[in-house]
Amino acid sequence: MTGTWHIPGDLLERYLHGHLDVAQVMSVEAHLARCARCRTAVPGDDAWLAASWERIEDVVGSPRPRPAERVLRHLGVPGHVARLLVATPTLSRAWLAAVAAVLTFAIVAAHAARDGFPAFLTVAPVLPLAGIALAYGRWVDPAHESHAATPLAGPRLLLLRALAVLVTAIGLTGLAAPLLPAMTAAWLLPALALTGGCLALATRVPLPAAAAALGAGWVGVVTVTGGLTGDWSVPFGPTAQVVYGCAAPLLALVLYSRRHRLDPGEPQ
């Protein structure tokens, strides 16, 4: 279709009534984009066109927030941070499913098997480490390239997601607490200490490596301590809880002082 060619009346009529195949429609529209004379022959509804553009601009400029984003905003989280946290639903759904599965296991094991609850207390503090290790990076985040271009990319986004992981885990555990034994909360301080240690260690080594090392170390310490003392509750007793409670804020201070060296574990 050259500049001197114009759409015949019968072809235009069939185009307007939707009687052309895809290839013909593309050819006609390519010509309409270049030919003002043929565009004038195509009837248009200015009011409908203006309303359509207004609706498109409204959707693009002010997308309707998801329920999770609205909840975060009601809790005082800034709008841009709330949107960034819920921008990857695949990550949040995976984490929610993991926490829910472990809590379900804890409830069933605590009531059905005598040795089930110690296993839960051992594994539960490691879950935030896994969630944080998989909360950021091009290999796990389908929207990583988009997030990498934002001012919050890198350590700041990683820390925000780490906080989201902890809050989610603690919140779900709180909801399940009435169905669990009295020592259910004994995993929270170890989880906080391990999380702080993981992020502090990640200022020297990549985050996935830090999470794997601390997770394996924790399981090993609990297993060895229980085996040597014959009492599985020692790592979760009052003395141990005091140690975890003191270690968590100290590790948070280390992380804060070295936050600019935090390594999310991205390939260079």
PDB file of C-alpha atoms in Angstrom:
ATOM      1  CA  MET A   1       0.000   0.000   0.000  1.00  0.00           C
ATOM      2  CA  THR A   2       1.729   3.154  -1.184  1.00  0.00           C
ATOM      3  CA  GLY A   3       0.955   6.764  -0.431  1.00  0.00           C
ATOM      4  CA  THR A   4      -1.068   7.163  -3.661  1.00  0.00           C
ATOM      5  CA  TRP A   5      -3.271   4.146  -2.963  1.00  0.00           C
ATOM      6  CA  HIS A   6      -6.514   4.560  -1.017  1.00  0.00           C
ATOM      7  CA  ILE A   7      -8.825   1.995   0.500  1.00  0.00           C
ATOM      8  CA  PRO A   8     -11.661   1.094  -1.890  1.00  0.00           C
ATOM      9  CA  GLY A   9     -15.175   1.634  -0.596  1.00  0.00           C
ATOM     10  CA  ASP A  10     -16.101  -2.052  -0.535  1.00  0.00           C
ATOM     11  CA  LEU A  11     -12.912  -2.970   1.341  1.00  0.00           C
ATOM     12  CA  LEU A  12     -13.498  -0.202   3.866  1.00  0.00           C
ATOM     13  CA  GLU A  13     -17.080  -1.353   4.339  1.00  0.00           C
ATOM     14  CA  ARG A  14     -15.963  -4.911   5.050  1.00  0.00           C
ATOM     15  CA  TYR A  15     -13.314  -3.583   7.447  1.00  0.00           C
ATOM     16  CA  LEU A  16     -15.869  -1.547   9.388  1.00  0.00           C
ATOM     17  CA  HIS A  17     -18.180  -4.559   9.706  1.00  0.00           C
ATOM     18  CA  GLY A  18     -15.380  -6.941  10.758  1.00  0.00           C
ATOM     19  CA  HIS A  19     -15.494  -9.121   7.649  1.00  0.00           C
ATOM     20  CA  LEU A  20     -11.751  -9.103   6.880  1.00  0.00           C
ATOM     21  CA  ASP A  21      -9.165 -11.662   7.912  1.00  0.00           C
ATOM     22  CA  VAL A  22      -6.285 -10.747  10.189  1.00  0.00           C
ATOM     23  CA  ALA A  23      -3.773 -10.043   7.424  1.00  0.00           C
ATOM     24  CA  GLN A  24      -6.183  -7.699   5.614  1.00  0.00           C
ATOM     25  CA  VAL A  25      -7.047  -5.863   8.842  1.00  0.00           C
ATOM     26  CA  MET A  26      -3.358  -5.290   9.566  1.00  0.00           C
ATOM     27  CA  SER A  27      -2.789  -3.969   6.037  1.00  0.00           C
ATOM     28  CA  VAL A  28      -5.766  -1.614   6.210  1.00  0.00           C
ATOM     29  CA  GLU A  29      -4.784  -0.280   9.631  1.00  0.00           C
ATOM     30  CA  ALA A  30      -1.176   0.194   8.545  1.00  0.00           C
ATOM     31  CA  HIS A  31      -2.444   2.318   5.680  1.00  0.00           C
ATOM     32  CA  LEU A  32      -4.845   4.267   7.905  1.00  0.00           C
ATOM     33  CA  ALA A  33      -1.946   5.188  10.161  1.00  0.00           C
ATOM     34  CA  ARG A  34      -0.228   6.926   7.209  1.00  0.00           C
ATOM     35  CA  CYS A  35      -3.150   8.246   5.174  1.00  0.00           C
ATOM     36  CA  ALA A  36      -5.196  11.140   6.592  1.00  0.00           C
ATOM     37  CA  ARG A  37      -7.657  11.022   3.663  1.00  0.00           C
ATOM     38  CA  CYS A  38      -8.653   7.424   4.370  1.00  0.00           C
ATOM     39  CA  ARG A  39      -8.910   8.088   8.105  1.00  0.00           C
ATOM     40  CA  THR A  40     -11.553  10.720   7.458  1.00  0.00           C
ATOM     41  CA  ALA A  41     -13.665   8.037   5.772  1.00  0.00           C
ATOM     42  CA  VAL A  42     -13.715   5.982   8.958  1.00  0.00           C
ATOM     43  CA  PRO A  43     -16.586   7.145  11.198  1.00  0.00           C
ATOM     44  CA  GLY A  44     -15.658   7.911  14.785  1.00  0.00           C
ATOM     45  CA  ASP A  45     -17.460   8.715  18.009  1.00  0.00           C
ATOM     46  CA  ASP A  46     -15.493  11.493  19.685  1.00  0.00           C
ATOM     47  CA  ALA A  47     -17.371  11.152  22.979  1.00  0.00           C
ATOM     48  CA  TRP A  48     -16.740   7.388  23.112  1.00  0.00           C
ATOM     49  CA  LEU A  49     -13.063   7.887  22.213  1.00  0.00           C
ATOM     50  CA  ALA A  50     -12.567  10.523  24.918  1.00  0.00           C
ATOM     51  CA  ALA A  51     -14.277   8.343  27.521  1.00  0.00           C
ATOM     52  CA  SER A  52     -12.140   5.349  26.505  1.00  0.00           C
ATOM     53  CA  TRP A  53      -8.902   7.303  26.877  1.00  0.00           C
ATOM     54  CA  GLU A  54     -10.064   8.614  30.241  1.00  0.00           C
ATOM     55  CA  ARG A  55     -10.718   5.089  31.498  1.00  0.00           C
ATOM     56  CA  ILE A  56      -7.353   3.874  30.193  1.00  0.00           C
ATOM     57  CA  GLU A  57      -5.514   6.755  31.868  1.00  0.00           C
ATOM     58  CA  ASP A  58      -7.339   6.057  35.120  1.00  0.00           C
ATOM     59  CA  VAL A  59      -6.363   2.365  35.079  1.00  0.00           C
ATOM     60  CA  VAL A  60      -2.743   3.017  34.097  1.00  0.00           C
ATOM     61  CA  GLY A  61      -2.207   6.043  36.315  1.00  0.00           C
ATOM     62  CA  SER A  62      -4.109   4.824  39.371  1.00  0.00           C
ATOM     63  CA  PRO A  63      -4.341   1.003  39.351  1.00  0.00           C
ATOM     64  CA  ARG A  64      -6.698  -0.472  41.912  1.00  0.00           C
ATOM     65  CA  PRO A  65      -4.637  -1.687  44.894  1.00  0.00           C
ATOM     66  CA  ARG A  66      -4.761  -5.340  45.864  1.00  0.00           C
ATOM     67  CA  PRO A  67      -6.315  -6.281  49.220  1.00  0.00           C
ATOM     68  CA  ALA A  68      -2.870  -6.913  50.730  1.00  0.00           C
ATOM     69  CA  GLU A  69      -1.718  -3.487  49.611  1.00  0.00           C
ATOM     70  CA  ARG A  70      -4.782  -1.839  51.150  1.00  0.00           C
ATOM     71  CA  VAL A  71      -4.135  -3.642  54.449  1.00  0.00           C
ATOM     72  CA  LEU A  72      -0.519  -2.480  54.496  1.00  0.00           C
ATOM     73  CA  ARG A  73      -1.596   1.106  53.822  1.00  0.00           C
ATOM     74  CA  HIS A  74      -4.116   0.972  56.662  1.00  0.00           C
ATOM     75  CA  LEU A  75      -1.292  -0.198  58.931  1.00  0.00           C
ATOM     76  CA  GLY A  76       0.694   2.921  58.070  1.00  0.00           C
ATOM     77  CA  VAL A  77       3.041   1.516  55.425  1.00  0.00           C
ATOM     78  CA  PRO A  78       3.811   4.169  52.761  1.00  0.00           C
ATOM     79  CA  GLY A  79       1.957   3.583  49.522  1.00  0.00           C
ATOM     80  CA  HIS A  80       5.038   3.083  47.342  1.00  0.00           C
ATOM     81  CA  VAL A  81       6.516   0.590  49.819  1.00  0.00           C
ATOM     82  CA  ALA A  82       3.237  -1.331  50.105  1.00  0.00           C
ATOM     83  CA  ARG A  83       2.963  -1.606  46.329  1.00  0.00           C
ATOM     84  CA  LEU A  84       6.541  -2.801  46.016  1.00  0.00           C
ATOM     85  CA  LEU A  85       6.035  -5.474  48.665  1.00  0.00           C
ATOM     86  CA  VAL A  86       2.952  -6.939  46.954  1.00  0.00           C
ATOM     87  CA  ALA A  87       4.239  -6.532  43.398  1.00  0.00           C
ATOM     88  CA  THR A  88       5.390 -10.174  43.281  1.00  0.00           C
ATOM     89  CA  PRO A  89       2.445 -12.289  44.449  1.00  0.00           C
ATOM     90  CA  THR A  90       4.212 -15.526  43.492  1.00  0.00           C
ATOM     91  CA  LEU A  91       6.833 -14.903  46.183  1.00  0.00           C
ATOM     92  CA  SER A  92       4.333 -13.966  48.893  1.00  0.00           C
ATOM     93  CA  ARG A  93       2.014 -16.861  48.061  1.00  0.00           C
ATOM     94  CA  ALA A  94       4.921 -19.304  48.250  1.00  0.00           C
ATOM     95  CA  TRP A  95       5.973 -17.957  51.635  1.00  0.00           C
ATOM     96  CA  LEU A  96       2.446 -17.973  53.034  1.00  0.00           C
ATOM     97  CA  ALA A  97       1.962 -21.545  51.842  1.00  0.00           C
ATOM     98  CA  ALA A  98       5.246 -22.627  53.463  1.00  0.00           C
ATOM     99  CA  VAL A  99       4.414 -21.079  56.837  1.00  0.00           C
ATOM    100  CA  ALA A 100       0.873 -22.460  56.752  1.00  0.00           C
ATOM    101  CA  ALA A 101       2.189 -25.934  55.912  1.00  0.00           C
ATOM    102  CA  VAL A 102       4.651 -25.912  58.809  1.00  0.00           C
ATOM    103  CA  LEU A 103       2.022 -24.675  61.267  1.00  0.00           C
ATOM    104  CA  THR A 104      -0.341 -27.388  60.084  1.00  0.00           C
ATOM    105  CA  PHE A 105       2.426 -29.936  60.585  1.00  0.00           C
ATOM    106  CA  ALA A 106       3.046 -28.569  64.085  1.00  0.00           C
ATOM    107  CA  ILE A 107      -0.611 -28.803  65.067  1.00  0.00           C
ATOM    108  CA  VAL A 108      -0.958 -32.366  63.779  1.00  0.00           C
ATOM    109  CA  ALA A 109       2.395 -33.546  65.134  1.00  0.00           C
ATOM    110  CA  ALA A 110       1.898 -31.980  68.550  1.00  0.00           C
ATOM    111  CA  HIS A 111      -1.359 -33.855  69.051  1.00  0.00           C
ATOM    112  CA  ALA A 112      -0.557 -37.098  67.220  1.00  0.00           C
ATOM    113  CA  ALA A 113       3.086 -37.826  68.047  1.00  0.00           C
ATOM    114  CA  ARG A 114       5.149 -37.186  71.136  1.00  0.00           C
ATOM    115  CA  ASP A 115       8.292 -36.279  69.170  1.00  0.00           C
ATOM    116  CA  GLY A 116       6.567 -34.092  66.618  1.00  0.00           C
ATOM    117  CA  PHE A 117       6.618 -30.794  68.504  1.00  0.00           C
ATOM    118  CA  PRO A 118      10.399 -30.726  69.136  1.00  0.00           C
ATOM    119  CA  ALA A 119      10.854 -31.187  65.405  1.00  0.00           C
ATOM    120  CA  PHE A 120       8.623 -28.184  64.809  1.00  0.00           C
ATOM    121  CA  LEU A 121      10.555 -26.016  67.281  1.00  0.00           C
ATOM    122  CA  THR A 122      13.774 -27.007  65.533  1.00  0.00           C
ATOM    123  CA  VAL A 123      12.588 -26.347  62.006  1.00  0.00           C
ATOM    124  CA  ALA A 124      10.413 -23.265  62.580  1.00  0.00           C
ATOM    125  CA  PRO A 125      13.278 -20.793  63.290  1.00  0.00           C
ATOM    126  CA  VAL A 126      14.927 -21.808  60.028  1.00  0.00           C
ATOM    127  CA  LEU A 127      11.873 -20.954  57.926  1.00  0.00           C
ATOM    128  CA  PRO A 128      12.427 -17.178  57.990  1.00  0.00           C
ATOM    129  CA  LEU A 129      15.989 -17.812  56.797  1.00  0.00           C
ATOM    130  CA  ALA A 130      14.692 -19.717  53.798  1.00  0.00           C
ATOM    131  CA  GLY A 131      12.078 -17.057  53.079  1.00  0.00           C
ATOM    132  CA  ILE A 132      14.636 -14.240  53.287  1.00  0.00           C
ATOM    133  CA  ALA A 133      17.196 -16.089  51.175  1.00  0.00           C
ATOM    134  CA  LEU A 134      14.579 -16.550  48.456  1.00  0.00           C
ATOM    135  CA  ALA A 135      12.990 -13.101  48.796  1.00  0.00           C
ATOM    136  CA  TYR A 136      15.321 -11.243  46.449  1.00  0.00           C
ATOM    137  CA  GLY A 137      17.348 -11.932  43.338  1.00  0.00           C
ATOM    138  CA  ARG A 138      16.987 -12.478  39.640  1.00  0.00           C
ATOM    139  CA  TRP A 139      16.746 -16.249  40.016  1.00  0.00           C
ATOM    140  CA  VAL A 140      13.684 -16.180  42.302  1.00  0.00           C
ATOM    141  CA  ASP A 141      11.888 -12.924  41.505  1.00  0.00           C
ATOM    142  CA  PRO A 142      10.107 -12.778  38.112  1.00  0.00           C
ATOM    143  CA  ALA A 143       9.870  -8.985  38.430  1.00  0.00           C
ATOM    144  CA  HIS A 144      13.502  -8.526  39.454  1.00  0.00           C
ATOM    145  CA  GLU A 145      14.494  -6.447  36.424  1.00  0.00           C
ATOM    146  CA  SER A 146      11.658  -4.009  37.086  1.00  0.00           C
ATOM    147  CA  HIS A 147      12.496  -3.751  40.781  1.00  0.00           C
ATOM    148  CA  ALA A 148      16.206  -3.334  40.065  1.00  0.00           C
ATOM    149  CA  ALA A 149      15.445  -0.021  38.367  1.00  0.00           C
ATOM    150  CA  THR A 150      13.736   1.434  41.452  1.00  0.00           C
ATOM    151  CA  PRO A 151      15.438   3.494  44.195  1.00  0.00           C
ATOM    152  CA  LEU A 152      14.564   0.745  46.720  1.00  0.00           C
ATOM    153  CA  ALA A 153      16.438  -1.967  44.842  1.00  0.00           C
ATOM    154  CA  GLY A 154      19.182  -3.971  46.476  1.00  0.00           C
ATOM    155  CA  PRO A 155      19.681  -4.096  50.256  1.00  0.00           C
ATOM    156  CA  ARG A 156      16.724  -1.800  51.035  1.00  0.00           C
ATOM    157  CA  LEU A 157      14.226  -4.006  49.222  1.00  0.00           C
ATOM    158  CA  LEU A 158      15.819  -7.109  50.709  1.00  0.00           C
ATOM    159  CA  LEU A 159      15.435  -5.722  54.239  1.00  0.00           C
ATOM    160  CA  LEU A 160      11.819  -4.746  53.566  1.00  0.00           C
ATOM    161  CA  ARG A 161      11.016  -8.246  52.373  1.00  0.00           C
ATOM    162  CA  ALA A 162      12.887  -9.747  55.312  1.00  0.00           C
ATOM    163  CA  LEU A 163      10.699  -7.731  57.652  1.00  0.00           C
ATOM    164  CA  ALA A 164       7.599  -8.845  55.736  1.00  0.00           C
ATOM    165  CA  VAL A 165       8.670 -12.487  56.111  1.00  0.00           C
ATOM    166  CA  LEU A 166       9.132 -12.130  59.876  1.00  0.00           C
ATOM    167  CA  VAL A 167       5.837 -10.302  60.404  1.00  0.00           C
ATOM    168  CA  THR A 168       3.979 -12.898  58.330  1.00  0.00           C
ATOM    169  CA  ALA A 169       5.488 -15.818  60.205  1.00  0.00           C
ATOM    170  CA  ILE A 170       4.836 -14.269  63.629  1.00  0.00           C
ATOM    171  CA  GLY A 171       1.302 -13.259  62.695  1.00  0.00           C
ATOM    172  CA  LEU A 172       0.318 -16.703  61.419  1.00  0.00           C
ATOM    173  CA  THR A 173       1.895 -18.362  64.436  1.00  0.00           C
ATOM    174  CA  GLY A 174      -0.092 -16.055  66.692  1.00  0.00           C
ATOM    175  CA  LEU A 175      -3.305 -17.090  64.971  1.00  0.00           C
ATOM    176  CA  ALA A 176      -2.405 -20.761  65.374  1.00  0.00           C
ATOM    177  CA  ALA A 177      -1.229 -20.409  68.998  1.00  0.00           C
ATOM    178  CA  PRO A 178      -4.552 -21.513  70.573  1.00  0.00           C
ATOM    179  CA  LEU A 179      -4.225 -24.859  68.799  1.00  0.00           C
ATOM    180  CA  LEU A 180      -0.588 -25.454  69.795  1.00  0.00           C
ATOM    181  CA  PRO A 181       1.146 -26.422  73.046  1.00  0.00           C
ATOM    182  CA  ALA A 182       2.310 -23.820  75.540  1.00  0.00           C
ATOM    183  CA  MET A 183       5.899 -23.671  74.240  1.00  0.00           C
ATOM    184  CA  THR A 184       4.882 -22.665  70.729  1.00  0.00           C
ATOM    185  CA  ALA A 185       6.317 -19.157  71.079  1.00  0.00           C
ATOM    186  CA  ALA A 186       9.710 -20.610  72.034  1.00  0.00           C
ATOM    187  CA  TRP A 187      10.737 -20.512  68.381  1.00  0.00           C
ATOM    188  CA  LEU A 188      10.239 -16.747  67.955  1.00  0.00           C
ATOM    189  CA  LEU A 189      13.367 -15.446  69.714  1.00  0.00           C
ATOM    190  CA  PRO A 190      15.609 -18.048  68.030  1.00  0.00           C
ATOM    191  CA  ALA A 191      14.068 -17.022  64.714  1.00  0.00           C
ATOM    192  CA  LEU A 192      14.778 -13.337  65.394  1.00  0.00           C
ATOM    193  CA  ALA A 193      18.357 -14.107  66.436  1.00  0.00           C
ATOM    194  CA  LEU A 194      18.965 -16.335  63.417  1.00  0.00           C
ATOM    195  CA  THR A 195      17.458 -13.745  61.079  1.00  0.00           C
ATOM    196  CA  GLY A 196      19.599 -10.978  62.539  1.00  0.00           C
ATOM    197  CA  GLY A 197      22.653 -13.200  62.345  1.00  0.00           C
ATOM    198  CA  CYS A 198      21.886 -14.152  58.758  1.00  0.00           C
ATOM    199  CA  LEU A 199      21.535 -10.542  57.624  1.00  0.00           C
ATOM    200  CA  ALA A 200      24.604  -9.459  59.614  1.00  0.00           C
ATOM    201  CA  LEU A 201      26.649 -12.290  58.116  1.00  0.00           C
ATOM    202  CA  ALA A 202      25.361 -11.306  54.679  1.00  0.00           C
ATOM    203  CA  THR A 203      27.411  -8.114  54.969  1.00  0.00           C
ATOM    204  CA  ARG A 204      30.446 -10.357  54.412  1.00  0.00           C
ATOM    205  CA  VAL A 205      29.159 -13.293  52.338  1.00  0.00           C
ATOM    206  CA  PRO A 206      26.249 -13.670  49.870  1.00  0.00           C
ATOM    207  CA  LEU A 207      22.873 -13.949  51.589  1.00  0.00           C
ATOM    208  CA  PRO A 208      21.965 -17.466  50.354  1.00  0.00           C
ATOM    209  CA  ALA A 209      25.268 -18.793  51.713  1.00  0.00           C
ATOM    210  CA  ALA A 210      24.713 -17.052  55.058  1.00  0.00           C
ATOM    211  CA  ALA A 211      21.194 -18.478  55.343  1.00  0.00           C
ATOM    212  CA  ALA A 212      22.342 -22.008  54.483  1.00  0.00           C
ATOM    213  CA  ALA A 213      25.252 -21.902  56.945  1.00  0.00           C
ATOM    214  CA  LEU A 214      23.202 -20.583  59.876  1.00  0.00           C
ATOM    215  CA  GLY A 215      20.269 -22.881  59.155  1.00  0.00           C
ATOM    216  CA  ALA A 216      22.486 -25.959  59.099  1.00  0.00           C
ATOM    217  CA  GLY A 217      24.370 -24.748  62.168  1.00  0.00           C
ATOM    218  CA  TRP A 218      21.159 -24.218  64.135  1.00  0.00           C
ATOM    219  CA  VAL A 219      19.807 -27.687  63.353  1.00  0.00           C
ATOM    220  CA  GLY A 220      23.185 -29.185  64.266  1.00  0.00           C
ATOM    221  CA  VAL A 221      23.408 -27.340  67.600  1.00  0.00           C
ATOM    222  CA  VAL A 222      19.866 -28.306  68.618  1.00  0.00           C
ATOM    223  CA  THR A 223      20.445 -31.935  67.665  1.00  0.00           C
ATOM    224  CA  VAL A 224      23.792 -32.210  69.453  1.00  0.00           C
ATOM    225  CA  THR A 225      22.555 -30.370  72.573  1.00  0.00           C
ATOM    226  CA  GLY A 226      19.498 -32.582  72.822  1.00  0.00           C
ATOM    227  CA  GLY A 227      21.616 -35.682  72.354  1.00  0.00           C
ATOM    228  CA  LEU A 228      24.195 -34.717  74.979  1.00  0.00           C
ATOM    229  CA  THR A 229      21.727 -33.550  77.624  1.00  0.00           C
ATOM    230  CA  GLY A 230      18.916 -35.942  76.885  1.00  0.00           C
ATOM    231  CA  ASP A 231      16.494 -33.012  77.040  1.00  0.00           C
ATOM    232  CA  TRP A 232      15.256 -31.551  73.756  1.00  0.00           C
ATOM    233  CA  SER A 233      13.901 -28.431  75.473  1.00  0.00           C
ATOM    234  CA  VAL A 234      17.310 -27.091  76.583  1.00  0.00           C
ATOM    235  CA  PRO A 235      17.835 -24.935  73.442  1.00  0.00           C
ATOM    236  CA  PHE A 236      14.382 -23.438  74.041  1.00  0.00           C
ATOM    237  CA  GLY A 237      14.535 -23.015  77.815  1.00  0.00           C
ATOM    238  CA  PRO A 238      14.608 -19.737  79.790  1.00  0.00           C
ATOM    239  CA  THR A 239      18.409 -19.372  79.768  1.00  0.00           C
ATOM    240  CA  ALA A 240      18.596 -19.945  76.047  1.00  0.00           C
ATOM    241  CA  GLN A 241      15.740 -17.510  75.445  1.00  0.00           C
ATOM    242  CA  VAL A 242      17.634 -14.804  77.336  1.00  0.00           C
ATOM    243  CA  VAL A 243      20.659 -15.429  75.132  1.00  0.00           C
ATOM    244  CA  TYR A 244      18.545 -15.178  71.973  1.00  0.00           C
ATOM    245  CA  GLY A 245      16.855 -12.043  73.283  1.00  0.00           C
ATOM    246  CA  CYS A 246      20.200 -10.336  73.918  1.00  0.00           C
ATOM    247  CA  ALA A 247      21.741 -11.520  70.660  1.00  0.00           C
ATOM    248  CA  ALA A 248      18.918 -10.272  68.424  1.00  0.00           C
ATOM    249  CA  PRO A 249      19.323  -6.505  69.132  1.00  0.00           C
ATOM    250  CA  LEU A 250      23.134  -6.783  69.078  1.00  0.00           C
ATOM    251  CA  LEU A 251      23.017  -8.430  65.666  1.00  0.00           C
ATOM    252  CA  ALA A 252      20.548  -5.768  64.521  1.00  0.00           C
ATOM    253  CA  LEU A 253      23.094  -3.096  65.509  1.00  0.00           C
ATOM    254  CA  VAL A 254      25.808  -4.911  63.557  1.00  0.00           C
ATOM    255  CA  LEU A 255      23.522  -5.075  60.548  1.00  0.00           C
ATOM    256  CA  TYR A 256      22.646  -1.400  60.824  1.00  0.00           C
ATOM    257  CA  SER A 257      26.277  -0.337  61.036  1.00  0.00           C
ATOM    258  CA  ARG A 258      27.218  -2.470  58.015  1.00  0.00           C
ATOM    259  CA  ARG A 259      23.969  -2.161  56.050  1.00  0.00           C
ATOM    260  CA  HIS A 260      25.695  -0.613  53.022  1.00  0.00           C
ATOM    261  CA  ARG A 261      27.751  -3.797  52.625  1.00  0.00           C
ATOM    262  CA  LEU A 262      24.755  -6.112  52.585  1.00  0.00           C
ATOM    263  CA  ASP A 263      25.134  -8.640  49.766  1.00  0.00           C
ATOM    264  CA  PRO A 264      21.781  -9.879  48.364  1.00  0.00           C
ATOM    265  CA  GLY A 265      23.622 -12.705  46.609  1.00  0.00           C
ATOM    266  CA  GLU A 266      23.083 -11.520  43.050  1.00  0.00           C
ATOM    267  CA  PRO A 267      25.531 -12.714  40.389  1.00  0.00           C
ATOM    268  CA  GLN A 268      27.880  -9.951  39.360  1.00  0.00           C
TER     269      GLN A 268
END
